[in-house]
């Protein structure tokens, strides 16, 4: 008996304890098999024998229970110790995020114009015909609407095709002088190597009293801005057409980004189109009820700029959510 009690006391794991329980109190255990011998014990001794056996059984049961409690407590403590989180431990493997090239570029441009005292304005992505087209001198059925592959919604709203509607919203809600930019998402029904159905633009609008704002102001601001973004590139203004500006121009920068063959961003002319601009058309002022005003506006695609400043070859890779792309810009 004492031998079993000792063994139980020395058990060093719950598994060992369990096998000791089987060896003593199990079906074929030493105590259990003693009970089987009862029938051979002469009547007079039976009672004493049974009493002794029950005492032994009780003793072993108690020893097993006590030891079990101790071992379980130890196991729990070991587990807690092992799983404890050291919040002060520094993990070198934690990786930091990176700013997406489009947002990074947008931030740079916004900061540049904020430093020139431009305000930052916003408008809804789901626009109406008036703000996106009509007020911008793009009447219904006018062929110039073809320039913008529009996503129309069933309720006659549309996804804005450019940030120019923010010009209208700002003029309708503010007095001159206006000096604003409007960064944001725009949508067009177009998808190929140089177009994605969702992209980003930054709009700029400057308005003041008649004859105060001229094309020369626009040209100066743009040349300075493009030098800030791209270094000492040549800047070229090419006559163009936008319904909301007259005169209108597209602006190219000289291609200094491509080295040798395989250039995917510059055309064979060595110039790269970067934005559209012009002097605000009188019809736009009429649409918002501005009298005797002058102004200029320009709109620029952010992805194009991001590709140049971040040296990215394929526009679509900007929207594939591949962390390997982002990881390069930490
Ligand atoms: N909204 C024009 C576009 O998306 C760009 C632009 C803006 C041109 C402002 C002139 C003035 O193509």
PDB file of N, CA and C and ligand atoms in Angstrom, residues 148 161-162 164 167 188 201 203 242 244-245 276-278 297-299, ligand 1:
ATOM      1  N   UNK A 148     -15.485  62.178 -73.488  1.00  0.00           N
ATOM      2  CA  UNK A 148     -15.502  61.588 -72.155  1.00  0.00           C
ATOM      3  C   UNK A 148     -16.426  60.379 -72.141  1.00  0.00           C
ATOM      4  N   UNK A 161     -16.617  62.381 -64.829  1.00  0.00           N
ATOM      5  CA  UNK A 161     -15.586  61.976 -65.791  1.00  0.00           C
ATOM      6  C   UNK A 161     -14.333  62.820 -65.645  1.00  0.00           C
ATOM      7  N   UNK A 162     -14.429  63.873 -64.848  1.00  0.00           N
ATOM      8  CA  UNK A 162     -13.278  64.733 -64.591  1.00  0.00           C
ATOM      9  C   UNK A 162     -13.531  65.511 -63.297  1.00  0.00           C
ATOM     10  N   UNK A 164     -13.493  68.696 -63.152  1.00  0.00           N
ATOM     11  CA  UNK A 164     -13.989  70.031 -63.513  1.00  0.00           C
ATOM     12  C   UNK A 164     -15.325  70.406 -62.872  1.00  0.00           C
ATOM     13  N   UNK A 167     -15.113  72.870 -60.166  1.00  0.00           N
ATOM     14  CA  UNK A 167     -15.040  74.299 -60.536  1.00  0.00           C
ATOM     15  C   UNK A 167     -16.417  74.933 -60.361  1.00  0.00           C
ATOM     16  N   UNK A 188     -13.962  56.787 -66.246  1.00  0.00           N
ATOM     17  CA  UNK A 188     -14.301  56.771 -67.672  1.00  0.00           C
ATOM     18  C   UNK A 188     -14.368  55.344 -68.166  1.00  0.00           C
ATOM     19  N   UNK A 201      -7.477  62.842 -60.802  1.00  0.00           N
ATOM     20  CA  UNK A 201      -7.086  64.117 -61.409  1.00  0.00           C
ATOM     21  C   UNK A 201      -6.896  65.168 -60.324  1.00  0.00           C
ATOM     22  N   UNK A 203      -7.653  69.277 -60.333  1.00  0.00           N
ATOM     23  CA  UNK A 203      -8.178  70.411 -61.057  1.00  0.00           C
ATOM     24  C   UNK A 203      -7.652  71.674 -60.396  1.00  0.00           C
ATOM     25  N   UNK A 242     -11.022  72.551 -75.315  1.00  0.00           N
ATOM     26  CA  UNK A 242     -11.903  72.074 -74.243  1.00  0.00           C
ATOM     27  C   UNK A 242     -13.101  73.002 -74.247  1.00  0.00           C
ATOM     28  N   UNK A 244     -14.851  74.140 -71.958  1.00  0.00           N
ATOM     29  CA  UNK A 244     -14.951  75.059 -70.815  1.00  0.00           C
ATOM     30  C   UNK A 244     -13.821  76.064 -70.756  1.00  0.00           C
ATOM     31  N   UNK A 245     -12.887  76.010 -71.689  1.00  0.00           N
ATOM     32  CA  UNK A 245     -11.816  77.012 -71.724  1.00  0.00           C
ATOM     33  C   UNK A 245     -11.645  77.547 -73.149  1.00  0.00           C
ATOM     34  N   UNK A 276      -4.186  69.411 -69.413  1.00  0.00           N
ATOM     35  CA  UNK A 276      -5.009  70.277 -70.245  1.00  0.00           C
ATOM     36  C   UNK A 276      -5.317  71.555 -69.483  1.00  0.00           C
ATOM     37  N   UNK A 277      -5.426  72.686 -70.217  1.00  0.00           N
ATOM     38  CA  UNK A 277      -5.626  73.948 -69.506  1.00  0.00           C
ATOM     39  C   UNK A 277      -6.242  74.996 -70.421  1.00  0.00           C
ATOM     40  N   UNK A 278      -6.539  76.134 -69.863  1.00  0.00           N
ATOM     41  CA  UNK A 278      -7.026  77.229 -70.691  1.00  0.00           C
ATOM     42  C   UNK A 278      -7.605  78.360 -69.865  1.00  0.00           C
ATOM     43  N   UNK A 297      -7.980  77.718 -65.800  1.00  0.00           N
ATOM     44  CA  UNK A 297      -8.188  76.404 -65.177  1.00  0.00           C
ATOM     45  C   UNK A 297      -7.244  75.409 -65.814  1.00  0.00           C
ATOM     46  N   UNK A 298      -6.900  74.401 -65.050  1.00  0.00           N
ATOM     47  CA  UNK A 298      -6.191  73.276 -65.668  1.00  0.00           C
ATOM     48  C   UNK A 298      -6.544  71.976 -64.952  1.00  0.00           C
ATOM     49  N   UNK A 299      -6.345  70.886 -65.656  1.00  0.00           N
ATOM     50  CA  UNK A 299      -6.636  69.577 -65.081  1.00  0.00           C
ATOM     51  C   UNK A 299      -5.532  68.616 -65.460  1.00  0.00           C
TER      52      UNK A 299
HETATM   53  N1  LIG B   1     -11.292  68.342 -67.568  1.00  0.00           N
HETATM   54  C1  LIG B   1     -10.321  68.162 -68.625  1.00  0.00           C
HETATM   55  C2  LIG B   1     -10.137  66.660 -68.847  1.00  0.00           C
HETATM   56  O1  LIG B   1     -10.478  65.873 -68.018  1.00  0.00           O
HETATM   57  C3  LIG B   1      -8.991  68.781 -68.265  1.00  0.00           C
HETATM   58  C4  LIG B   1      -9.055  70.270 -68.163  1.00  0.00           C
HETATM   59  C5  LIG B   1      -9.361  70.881 -66.965  1.00  0.00           C
HETATM   60  C6  LIG B   1      -8.816  71.063 -69.282  1.00  0.00           C
HETATM   61  C7  LIG B   1      -9.417  72.265 -66.877  1.00  0.00           C
HETATM   62  C8  LIG B   1      -8.886  72.430 -69.208  1.00  0.00           C
HETATM   63  C9  LIG B   1      -9.178  73.023 -68.000  1.00  0.00           C
HETATM   64  O2  LIG B   1      -9.663  66.253 -69.886  1.00  0.00           O
END
